[in-house]
Amino acid sequence: MSLIIARQLTKTYIAGDIEVRAIRGVDFTIEPASFVSFVGPSGSGKSTLLNMIGCLDPPTSGSLEVVGQDTTQLNRRQAALFRGEHIGFVFQDFNLIPVLTVFENVEYPLQMVQNLPKQKRQDQVRELLKAVGMGDQGAKFPNQISGGQKQRVAVARALVTNARLVLADEPTANLDRKTANLIIGLMKEMRDEFGTTFIFSTHDPKVVGNAETIFTLEDGKLL
Amino acid sequence: MLRPFLLWKTANCCKDLTQAYITEFSKDLIPWGTFYEEIMFNIFKLATRNLQRYRRRTLLTSMLITLGVVAVLLFISISGSFKAMMIGQITDSMLGHIQVHRKGYLASIDSLPLDRNLKGKQVAMVKEILDKNEAVEAYSMRIKLGAMFSNFTETTNIRLNAVNPAQEMQTVPMLVDRIIKGKKEGLLEKGEILVPELIAKGMRVKIGDTIVLVATNKDGSVNGQPFIVRGILEGISGPGGRDGFIHLHDARTLLRIEDKEISEIAIRLKNMNLLDKVFAGIKGQLGPIKNKMDKPVFEVHTWQKLTPFFNIARMIDLMTFFIKIMLVAIVLVSIMNVMVMAVYERINEIGTIAAIGTVPNKILSLFVVEGFLLGIFGTFVGVVTSLAAIAWMNAAQINFDFGRQKGLLLAPTISAGDILTVAATVIVIAVLASLQPAWKAARMDPITALRHV
């Protein structure tokens, strides 16, 4: 069964007096445990599409089913709960919480979103940090580690909830080539180990090469 | 370890969302109390870390709250001490807590009318009621009169209270402390007079001197009687504060009163906090008693009606109230300012935690708890500082003058009730002040917040 099914998905928003059609009736399906990339130039609708899949932005029309749930009808709270349960996020700027240590950053979704018992969540955090190669960096704060390490922590945070799907918007944009490849490699490894679907957006052709499924977007349409 | 969990989730992936959550949360459910305790602990931990992020700002805001709390608590304690001392002096050395007069006496009290005295039969009725009242500690029968005071070379007028010394000392126990010269024991004997300080100085009389009092009785006939100066009385603020004292028996002979009539009955209560209740009881018993013309016989008043100082006490209360309003304003503005800044500076972070699934209520709680902690911290330091300052003032034995009274001891105290009220006010206002910024944070659109630079 497909993990994501999108039918005639559109997104229109108003910018000033202008109506912008960011996504224009796209159809696609994504299977579980796949490694997918949305590519396209700036303004092509990559981020908008990822935001819709991630229940951060509701579509204007069309249907979108994620992990068997019609996400177009979720209210704000339900969407938050759904994200906390099924979706992990990796951001371009890492977006770690500066007042929390590496360990606490990874623990945050289990603690504040899923409310798991202490022992269970700490076991999961330790396992994930070890898996992303940050097992010995748990006590450090985000300002004490490098960009690549921050993104590893971000990947661990996205996966720690046993998310079925990880969305990464330009995850390598702020990293050098070598680190970018390491992060993409790590994401693939995690996919292989945990069966998590990774969807990322990029316009870097060398990163795109790592993807197993590529959707090309242009002016809000899939080519 | 993760794999079985993931497989379990895959199997349930198509179920209704709510059902999935119920099943999911049941699986890992923490016991009810522990669950919320842990959530609250985590929220408090994160809020504390966030406050530590901008230490200087947190410290400055807390200091502002501390200053406000200290100002209010010190004002309450000092003004309260001043108020309690003045009320104590007035009630315990002059007025008593409640007074009973014949109807209409108080309206013409300045002229000390002898024709408005309570008759012996009426006095007996009051006595019977007071003797049965368990809240009454003591009462004193007084005849108030005006007289001419002569030292044989000069004459002046004087207001006098004629009292039964034993009753008077029980009813107004601090009266003896106002005797600044002369014997205090027993207050006074028949044939003796306690002279107010002003008259003693003006008429140059000393302890042991003989003076003559000349008074007109209610029939208009004049009589004189010699008295020995037994003591000099310190004057205090308010009506009656400069009155002299003679024995009740002497007043009856001076005024040629044959009936056991009385001008006023001063009553002391065992517990002043029961003033309103006891007053209502006595008034309820005496009020309905009517004379032959179907008019009320008695009037009953609390000390508050008998002295202008009560208005000063009310003004102090009003000032305290306005100072509390200022404290509320300080807390409101400072916390709101800090929290608005905190939300503005952390928009991107709010977007992140919202995106990864933090529900709006929890985001709201995070910011409200920050405001709450600021309030708690500021209040705690403020209360500790205030208590230390109050203890220091008591240890330092600070004296001050009030009107003609010199060397009054400042003894500030603060009740647990006042501390709790101020602390609760500050904390509630701190929480209320954080609500608006917290609400804004909770309602923030995650995409807009994530795009914020």
XYZ file of C-alpha atoms in Angstrom:
676
model
C 0.000 0.000 0.000
C 1.317 3.450 -0.939
C 2.533 5.689 1.832
C 1.473 8.897 0.107
C -1.250 9.282 -2.512
C -1.829 12.732 -4.028
C -4.626 13.370 -6.515
C -5.142 16.644 -8.383
C -3.391 18.476 -5.564
C -3.442 22.244 -5.913
C -2.267 25.093 -3.744
C -3.172 28.670 -4.425
C -2.354 31.581 -2.214
C -2.694 35.310 -2.383
C 0.453 37.423 -2.342
C -0.658 41.047 -2.116
C -3.211 41.429 -4.915
C -1.861 38.541 -6.937
C -3.170 34.996 -6.872
C -0.242 32.605 -6.975
C -0.896 29.053 -8.126
C 2.013 27.317 -6.391
C 0.906 23.738 -7.137
C -1.300 23.032 -10.134
C -3.102 19.727 -9.908
C -0.311 17.219 -9.323
C -0.770 13.450 -8.968
C 1.820 11.157 -7.458
C 2.241 8.196 -5.147
C 5.167 7.355 -2.908
C 5.794 3.868 -1.621
C 7.006 2.976 1.891
C 10.765 2.911 2.481
C 11.536 4.869 -0.647
C 14.160 7.577 -1.068
C 12.527 10.380 -3.006
C 13.694 13.763 -4.195
C 11.646 16.707 -5.436
C 13.801 18.800 -7.689
C 13.259 22.008 -9.513
C 14.289 25.633 -9.648
C 13.446 28.140 -6.937
C 9.722 28.932 -6.919
C 8.795 25.708 -8.649
C 6.691 24.600 -5.659
C 9.031 22.066 -3.963
C 8.715 23.527 -0.481
C 4.967 24.076 -0.854
C 4.530 20.438 -1.795
C 6.653 19.253 1.141
C 4.675 21.524 3.484
C 1.429 19.976 2.266
C 2.744 16.429 2.688
C 3.971 17.422 6.154
C 0.495 18.738 7.151
C 1.952 22.184 7.719
C -0.117 23.714 4.927
C -3.508 22.449 3.759
C -4.048 22.036 0.013
C -6.516 24.321 -1.740
C -8.084 21.367 -3.540
C -7.443 17.752 -4.399
C -6.854 14.838 -2.098
C -3.801 13.910 -0.104
C -3.478 10.713 1.860
C -0.445 10.287 4.087
C 0.116 7.062 6.050
C -3.480 6.098 5.287
C -4.912 9.338 6.654
C -6.745 11.975 4.607
C -4.731 14.944 5.847
C -6.774 17.623 4.075
C -9.405 17.568 6.827
C -7.140 17.741 9.868
C -7.480 20.759 12.125
C -4.466 22.496 13.660
C -4.250 20.257 16.720
C -4.923 17.036 14.833
C -2.298 18.001 12.277
C 0.237 18.619 15.075
C -0.550 15.241 16.648
C -0.314 13.539 13.264
C 3.059 15.120 12.540
C 4.333 14.194 15.988
C 3.275 10.609 15.414
C 4.185 9.919 11.803
C 6.393 12.602 10.295
C 9.922 13.752 11.019
C 11.428 16.986 9.723
C 14.957 17.936 8.753
C 15.467 21.621 8.056
C 17.953 23.502 5.941
C 19.143 25.516 8.969
C 19.139 22.446 11.277
C 16.730 24.212 13.661
C 18.016 22.624 16.847
C 16.817 24.178 20.082
C 19.834 26.117 21.365
C 19.059 25.749 25.087
C 18.907 21.965 24.881
C 21.834 19.605 24.600
C 22.222 17.268 21.627
C 20.675 14.466 23.687
C 17.776 16.666 24.825
C 17.154 17.918 21.291
C 16.691 14.358 20.088
C 14.661 13.539 23.182
C 12.350 16.539 22.699
C 9.773 14.902 20.368
C 9.517 11.858 22.617
C 9.248 14.003 25.715
C 7.104 16.925 24.636
C 5.202 15.414 21.729
C 4.803 11.705 22.370
C 5.155 11.832 26.172
C 6.995 8.534 26.437
C 8.300 7.248 29.783
C 11.821 8.353 30.662
C 13.595 5.016 30.368
C 12.032 4.155 27.034
C 12.765 7.519 25.457
C 16.335 7.603 26.719
C 16.981 4.164 25.234
C 15.584 5.336 21.902
C 17.639 8.533 21.943
C 20.852 6.665 22.743
C 20.163 4.206 19.929
C 19.483 6.950 17.395
C 22.452 9.071 18.401
C 24.659 6.015 18.036
C 23.101 5.270 14.653
C 23.904 8.769 13.316
C 27.414 8.670 14.781
C 26.769 11.176 17.539
C 26.697 8.748 20.463
C 29.495 10.497 22.305
C 28.299 14.062 21.655
C 25.048 13.960 23.625
C 26.093 16.374 26.345
C 27.140 19.121 23.925
C 24.986 22.101 23.043
C 24.229 22.916 19.374
C 26.683 25.820 19.377
C 29.475 23.403 20.305
C 29.150 21.170 17.228
C 29.708 21.605 13.468
C 27.035 22.088 10.783
C 27.328 18.492 9.626
C 26.976 17.237 13.187
C 23.950 19.463 13.697
C 22.308 17.927 10.653
C 23.074 14.441 11.971
C 21.354 15.404 15.209
C 18.435 16.763 13.169
C 18.164 13.433 11.342
C 18.227 11.605 14.668
C 15.477 13.892 15.986
C 13.377 13.218 12.880
C 13.756 9.463 13.262
C 13.531 9.077 17.019
C 9.730 8.981 17.040
C 9.788 5.991 14.667
C 8.355 8.296 12.019
C 7.185 6.570 8.861
C 8.160 9.542 6.814
C 10.953 12.113 7.022
C 10.657 15.358 5.078
C 13.831 17.295 4.440
C 13.633 20.685 2.770
C 17.038 21.449 1.213
C 18.848 19.468 3.950
C 22.280 19.989 2.393
C 22.005 23.627 1.365
C 24.092 24.862 4.296
C 26.687 22.098 4.144
C 29.848 21.645 2.122
C 29.874 18.994 -0.608
C 31.593 16.326 1.450
C 29.319 16.777 4.455
C 26.277 16.964 2.179
C 27.113 13.580 0.703
C 27.687 12.180 4.181
C 24.264 13.399 5.321
C 22.510 11.993 2.236
C 24.405 8.737 2.804
C 23.310 8.736 6.433
C 19.685 9.294 5.449
C 19.872 6.360 3.063
C 21.416 4.220 5.763
C 18.607 5.124 8.120
C 16.071 4.289 5.450
C 17.697 0.895 5.057
C 17.868 0.299 8.796
C 14.459 1.561 9.864
C 12.433 1.390 6.662
C 11.607 5.063 6.884
C 10.613 6.939 3.745
C 12.798 9.965 3.074
C 11.561 12.797 0.882
C 13.840 15.708 0.300
C 13.841 18.745 -1.892
C 16.975 20.037 -3.541
C 18.282 21.826 -6.575
C 21.768 20.416 -6.197
C 22.242 17.955 -9.124
C 24.951 16.013 -7.262
C 22.669 15.370 -4.333
C 19.773 14.497 -6.629
C 21.859 11.650 -7.990
C 21.469 9.817 -4.691
C 17.697 9.711 -4.894
C 15.952 6.554 -6.050
C 12.804 8.327 -7.192
C 12.954 11.851 -8.567
C 9.994 14.158 -9.140
C 10.795 17.249 -11.163
C 8.672 20.276 -10.543
C 8.334 23.344 -12.716
C 5.815 26.121 -12.206
C 3.842 23.972 -9.805
C 3.515 21.024 -12.177
C 5.237 17.675 -12.191
C 7.121 17.009 -15.375
C 14.197 -2.366 19.286
C 12.696 0.114 16.843
C 11.748 -2.430 14.225
C 8.881 -4.243 15.997
C 7.444 -0.901 16.973
C 7.586 0.267 13.376
C 5.961 -2.932 12.115
C 3.204 -2.499 14.665
C 2.677 1.021 13.400
C 2.636 -0.093 9.767
C -0.099 -2.579 10.553
C -2.175 0.153 12.114
C -1.385 2.854 9.603
C -4.757 2.908 7.895
C -6.903 2.960 11.014
C -8.831 5.984 12.020
C -6.451 8.608 13.389
C -8.108 8.913 16.794
C -8.217 5.171 17.254
C -4.564 4.989 16.305
C -3.658 7.579 18.943
C -5.691 5.877 21.640
C -4.055 2.529 20.847
C -0.646 4.098 20.525
C -0.810 6.043 23.748
C -2.363 3.123 25.666
C 0.625 1.083 24.679
C 3.117 3.374 26.351
C 0.855 4.913 28.911
C 2.549 6.422 31.932
C 0.418 6.294 35.135
C -1.997 9.257 35.221
C -0.344 11.397 37.943
C 3.194 10.686 36.792
C 2.206 11.500 33.211
C 1.189 15.072 34.006
C 3.951 15.521 36.552
C 6.492 14.608 33.919
C 4.959 16.849 31.269
C 4.918 19.756 33.723
C 8.466 18.998 34.813
C 9.616 19.064 31.191
C 7.798 22.323 30.510
C 9.327 23.886 33.629
C 12.777 22.610 32.679
C 12.556 24.095 29.199
C 11.121 27.370 30.517
C 13.960 27.637 33.049
C 16.540 27.054 30.319
C 14.916 29.711 28.161
C 14.998 32.203 31.028
C 18.682 31.444 31.550
C 19.303 32.156 27.879
C 19.005 35.905 28.496
C 20.239 36.072 32.071
C 20.669 39.821 32.293
C 17.169 40.477 31.008
C 15.678 37.856 33.308
C 17.554 39.333 36.244
C 16.489 42.901 35.456
C 12.832 41.914 35.120
C 12.949 39.901 38.333
C 14.614 42.825 40.108
C 11.829 45.124 38.991
C 9.258 42.711 40.401
C 11.338 42.322 43.551
C 11.458 46.090 44.040
C 7.703 46.322 43.627
C 7.082 43.509 46.111
C 9.504 45.026 48.635
C 7.896 48.467 48.287
C 4.406 47.080 48.849
C 5.305 44.762 51.732
C 7.335 47.431 53.546
C 4.594 49.983 53.063
C 1.983 47.543 54.366
C 4.120 46.608 57.370
C 5.163 50.144 58.324
C 1.792 51.763 57.728
C 0.128 48.784 59.394
C 2.361 49.168 62.431
C 1.635 52.894 62.548
C -2.078 52.255 62.164
C -2.158 49.494 64.775
C -0.206 51.658 67.212
C -2.471 54.665 66.746
C -5.638 52.582 66.927
C -4.249 50.788 69.980
C -3.450 54.070 71.700
C -6.817 55.539 70.937
C -8.867 52.514 71.948
C -6.675 51.327 74.826
C -6.043 54.666 76.476
C -9.182 56.677 75.707
C -12.155 55.361 73.850
C -12.437 51.630 74.398
C -13.799 49.641 71.482
C -17.484 50.487 71.770
C -19.324 53.260 73.596
C -22.927 53.526 74.725
C -24.577 56.920 75.238
C -28.011 58.285 75.648
C -29.558 59.046 72.277
C -28.435 62.470 71.032
C -25.436 62.716 73.381
C -22.815 62.318 70.682
C -24.293 65.099 68.519
C -23.725 67.573 71.343
C -20.629 66.005 72.902
C -18.558 69.175 72.430
C -20.640 70.911 75.093
C -20.553 67.860 77.393
C -24.279 68.103 78.157
C -25.210 66.843 81.615
C -28.886 66.747 80.734
C -28.233 63.970 78.237
C -26.762 61.535 80.748
C -28.089 58.002 81.060
C -30.355 57.627 84.110
C -29.529 55.063 86.770
C -32.271 52.707 85.524
C -30.962 52.907 81.962
C -27.400 52.294 83.157
C -28.601 49.202 84.991
C -30.180 47.890 81.775
C -26.916 48.332 79.885
C -24.936 46.708 82.686
C -27.200 43.696 82.640
C -26.700 43.256 78.896
C -22.928 43.728 79.080
C -22.519 41.374 82.026
C -24.166 38.615 80.004
C -22.062 39.234 76.925
C -19.072 36.883 76.917
C -17.222 38.873 74.268
C -17.005 41.880 76.603
C -13.827 41.966 78.656
C -14.603 45.090 80.684
C -16.614 48.277 80.666
C -16.221 51.628 82.364
C -18.890 54.114 83.471
C -17.922 57.731 82.909
C -19.342 61.133 83.624
C -17.938 63.724 81.259
C -18.051 67.306 82.347
C -16.596 70.705 81.721
C -15.228 72.708 84.683
C -13.104 75.708 85.648
C -9.635 74.778 86.840
C -8.094 77.183 89.360
C -4.642 77.175 90.931
C -5.761 80.048 93.189
C -4.023 82.666 91.040
C -5.222 81.723 87.556
C -8.257 79.977 86.121
C -8.795 78.036 82.915
C -11.391 75.644 81.587
C -10.893 71.890 81.553
C -12.691 68.822 80.190
C -12.925 65.991 82.656
C -13.669 62.318 82.674
C -14.953 61.096 85.988
C -14.253 57.391 86.243
C -14.231 54.384 88.495
C -10.430 53.747 88.485
C -10.642 49.955 88.639
C -13.170 49.795 85.777
C -11.253 52.369 83.746
C -7.930 50.554 84.029
C -9.530 47.343 82.850
C -11.281 49.046 79.944
C -8.439 51.296 78.789
C -5.292 49.612 80.176
C -2.869 51.976 78.428
C -4.239 55.006 80.269
C -1.762 54.522 83.114
C 1.085 54.633 80.581
C 0.023 58.167 79.704
C 0.815 59.300 83.260
C 4.170 60.962 82.678
C 4.569 62.291 86.195
C 3.122 61.001 89.452
C 2.008 57.666 90.814
C 0.599 55.184 88.327
C -0.691 52.497 90.683
C -4.440 52.495 91.120
C -4.841 55.373 88.639
C -6.366 57.795 91.184
C -8.169 58.056 94.510
C -11.108 60.156 95.636
C -10.077 63.817 95.915
C -7.299 63.456 93.331
C -7.018 64.684 89.784
C -4.932 63.676 86.776
C -4.138 66.902 84.937
C -3.392 67.000 81.198
C 0.158 68.067 80.392
C -0.870 71.228 78.549
C -2.887 72.583 81.468
C -0.255 71.525 83.994
C 2.371 73.499 82.082
C 0.117 76.479 81.413
C -1.102 76.705 85.004
C 2.301 75.767 86.490
C 0.920 73.033 88.733
C 3.002 70.209 90.146
C 2.328 66.845 91.719
C 0.839 67.320 95.178
C -0.485 70.836 94.489
C -4.029 71.640 95.468
C -6.317 73.019 92.796
C -10.013 73.812 92.725
C -12.543 72.639 90.195
C -15.671 74.693 89.752
C -18.531 73.190 87.766
C -22.092 74.040 86.898
C -24.601 71.258 87.303
C -27.521 70.637 84.993
C -29.794 72.825 87.094
C -27.429 75.759 86.662
C -26.063 75.922 90.189
C -22.308 76.254 90.630
C -20.168 74.242 93.005
C -16.456 74.068 93.737
C -14.282 71.352 95.196
C -10.554 71.119 95.965
C -8.409 68.337 94.428
C -4.822 67.202 94.870
C -2.812 66.859 91.650
C -2.005 63.153 91.533
C -0.370 62.973 88.126
C 0.335 64.657 84.796
C -1.185 63.044 81.711
C 0.487 62.975 78.324
C -1.800 64.303 75.592
C -2.510 62.199 72.519
C -4.152 63.012 69.221
C -7.914 62.959 68.912
C -10.916 63.908 71.043
C -10.418 63.193 74.720
C -6.662 63.184 74.289
C -6.336 66.268 76.513
C -8.943 65.474 79.134
C -8.266 65.346 82.868
C -9.480 62.541 85.120
C -11.193 62.586 88.491
C -12.963 59.910 90.544
C -16.592 59.169 89.649
C -17.602 59.764 93.247
C -16.041 63.255 93.196
C -17.941 64.155 90.029
C -21.204 63.201 91.687
C -20.478 65.431 94.696
C -19.159 68.269 92.524
C -22.225 68.155 90.289
C -24.550 67.203 93.148
C -25.838 64.190 91.219
C -27.930 61.946 93.400
C -29.062 59.409 90.830
C -26.393 57.004 89.504
C -26.430 58.702 86.148
C -23.607 58.275 83.619
C -22.519 60.141 80.432
C -20.951 57.240 78.621
C -20.131 53.583 78.973
C -16.867 52.559 77.313
C -16.598 48.854 76.475
C -13.491 46.762 75.918
C -13.784 43.523 73.928
C -11.792 40.372 74.467
C -11.078 40.189 70.737
C -11.116 43.337 68.665
C -11.516 41.296 65.499
C -15.055 40.545 66.678
C -15.864 44.251 66.871
C -18.498 44.295 64.142
C -20.250 41.199 65.427
C -20.333 42.316 69.071
C -21.315 45.838 68.092
C -24.216 44.497 66.054
C -25.265 42.312 68.995
C -25.210 45.140 71.548
C -26.900 47.513 69.148
C -29.524 44.893 68.428
C -30.264 44.577 72.149
C -30.207 48.282 73.035
C -31.626 49.717 69.802
C -35.227 48.557 70.241
C -35.498 50.007 73.779
C -37.771 53.056 73.546
C -38.758 55.790 76.022
C -42.273 56.906 76.876
C -42.390 59.000 73.726
C -41.522 55.900 71.693
C -38.067 57.269 70.845
C -34.877 55.190 71.134
C -33.104 55.592 74.475
C -29.567 54.524 73.578
C -27.025 55.099 70.894
C -24.130 52.691 70.362
C -20.944 53.492 68.425
C -17.708 51.753 67.612
C -14.422 53.603 68.140
C -14.371 54.277 64.391
C -17.287 56.720 64.730
C -15.725 58.464 67.696
C -12.350 59.535 66.344
C -11.212 61.313 63.179
C -8.198 58.997 63.143
C -10.372 56.347 61.578
C -10.393 58.466 58.391
C -6.592 58.611 58.485
C -6.553 54.822 58.844
C -8.836 54.560 55.826
C -6.567 56.889 53.881
C -3.632 54.603 54.711
C -5.659 51.656 53.414
C -6.448 53.601 50.252
C -2.778 54.446 49.742
C -1.897 50.788 50.238
C -4.455 49.890 47.600
C -2.964 52.352 45.094
C 0.547 51.094 45.812
C -0.726 47.579 45.081
C -2.165 48.853 41.791
C 1.274 50.270 40.954
C 2.826 46.886 41.722
C 0.332 45.202 39.413
C 1.220 47.712 36.673
C 4.966 47.129 37.173
C 4.576 43.362 36.967
C 2.181 43.528 34.037
C 4.341 45.834 31.931
C 7.679 44.201 32.719
C 6.543 40.605 32.209
C 4.565 41.446 29.090
C 7.538 43.302 27.647
C 9.901 40.410 28.307
C 7.509 37.801 26.987
C 6.722 39.763 23.818
C 10.465 39.996 23.196
C 10.920 36.295 23.995
C 8.272 35.302 21.454
C 9.664 37.649 18.817
C 13.209 36.351 19.258
C 12.143 32.718 19.113
C 9.719 32.736 16.189
C 11.865 30.290 14.228
C 12.134 28.014 17.220
C 8.365 28.146 17.716
C 7.983 27.108 14.067
C 10.351 24.193 14.630
C 8.635 22.808 17.715
C 5.220 23.293 16.085
C 6.401 21.463 12.947
C 7.714 18.495 14.884
C 4.326 18.081 16.513
C 4.133 20.208 19.667
C 0.460 21.002 20.123
C -0.544 24.692 20.496
C -1.540 24.265 24.150
C 1.917 23.044 25.047
C 3.564 25.955 23.243
C 1.255 28.278 25.176
C 2.211 26.538 28.435
C 5.916 26.963 27.706
C 5.633 30.748 27.541
C 3.116 31.071 30.378
C 5.419 29.046 32.618
C 8.283 31.396 31.752
C 6.194 34.354 32.951
C 5.102 32.366 35.999
C 8.719 31.550 36.900
C 9.738 35.191 36.519
C 6.891 36.142 38.863
C 7.804 33.407 41.363
C 11.480 34.325 41.377
C 10.857 38.077 41.729
C 8.263 37.500 44.443
C 10.417 35.068 46.397
C 13.397 37.426 46.466
C 11.057 40.335 47.256
C 9.419 38.525 50.180
C 12.761 37.385 51.619
C 14.205 40.925 51.287
C 11.123 42.462 52.879
C 11.149 40.041 55.812
C 14.845 40.750 56.355
C 14.189 44.514 56.244
C 11.286 44.185 58.695
C 13.426 42.101 61.055
C 16.204 44.676 60.817
C 13.831 47.570 61.569
C 12.514 45.755 64.629
C 16.033 44.976 65.813
C 17.156 48.578 65.233
C 14.359 49.948 67.525
C 13.577 52.940 65.316
C 11.746 55.789 67.071
C 9.661 58.515 65.489
C 7.459 61.462 66.502
C 3.816 61.834 65.657
C 2.190 65.156 66.449
C 2.858 65.878 70.131
C 3.881 62.317 70.780
C 7.607 61.788 70.857
C 9.727 58.694 70.612
C 7.107 56.302 69.312
C 8.646 52.929 68.524
C 8.335 51.716 64.946
C 7.438 48.037 65.154
C 6.578 46.917 61.629
C 4.946 43.536 61.251
C 3.475 41.730 58.290
C 0.891 39.000 58.380
C 1.151 35.768 56.442
C -2.144 36.760 54.841
C -0.661 39.988 53.454
C 2.414 38.156 52.136
C 0.246 35.517 50.485
C -2.072 38.122 48.984
C 0.799 40.140 47.493
C 2.585 36.999 46.252
C -0.580 35.575 44.735
C -1.376 38.908 43.065
C 2.091 39.150 41.521
C 2.065 35.557 40.314
C -1.433 35.775 38.860
C -0.560 39.040 37.093
C 2.700 37.494 35.809
C 0.723 34.614 34.310
C -1.913 36.946 32.865
C 0.775 39.188 31.373
C 2.382 36.205 29.624
C -0.918 34.944 28.236
C -1.125 37.313 25.272
C 2.407 36.683 23.962
C 2.025 32.963 24.724
C -1.284 32.862 22.855
C 0.379 34.572 19.911
C 3.157 31.970 19.950
C 0.691 29.096 20.159
C -1.385 30.399 17.245
C 1.638 31.067 15.053
C 1.540 29.471 11.620
C 4.482 27.002 11.544
C 5.394 27.816 7.922
C 5.501 31.581 8.525
C 7.446 30.991 11.722
C 9.959 28.686 10.009
C 10.550 31.286 7.280
C 11.248 33.987 9.871
C 14.876 35.033 9.954
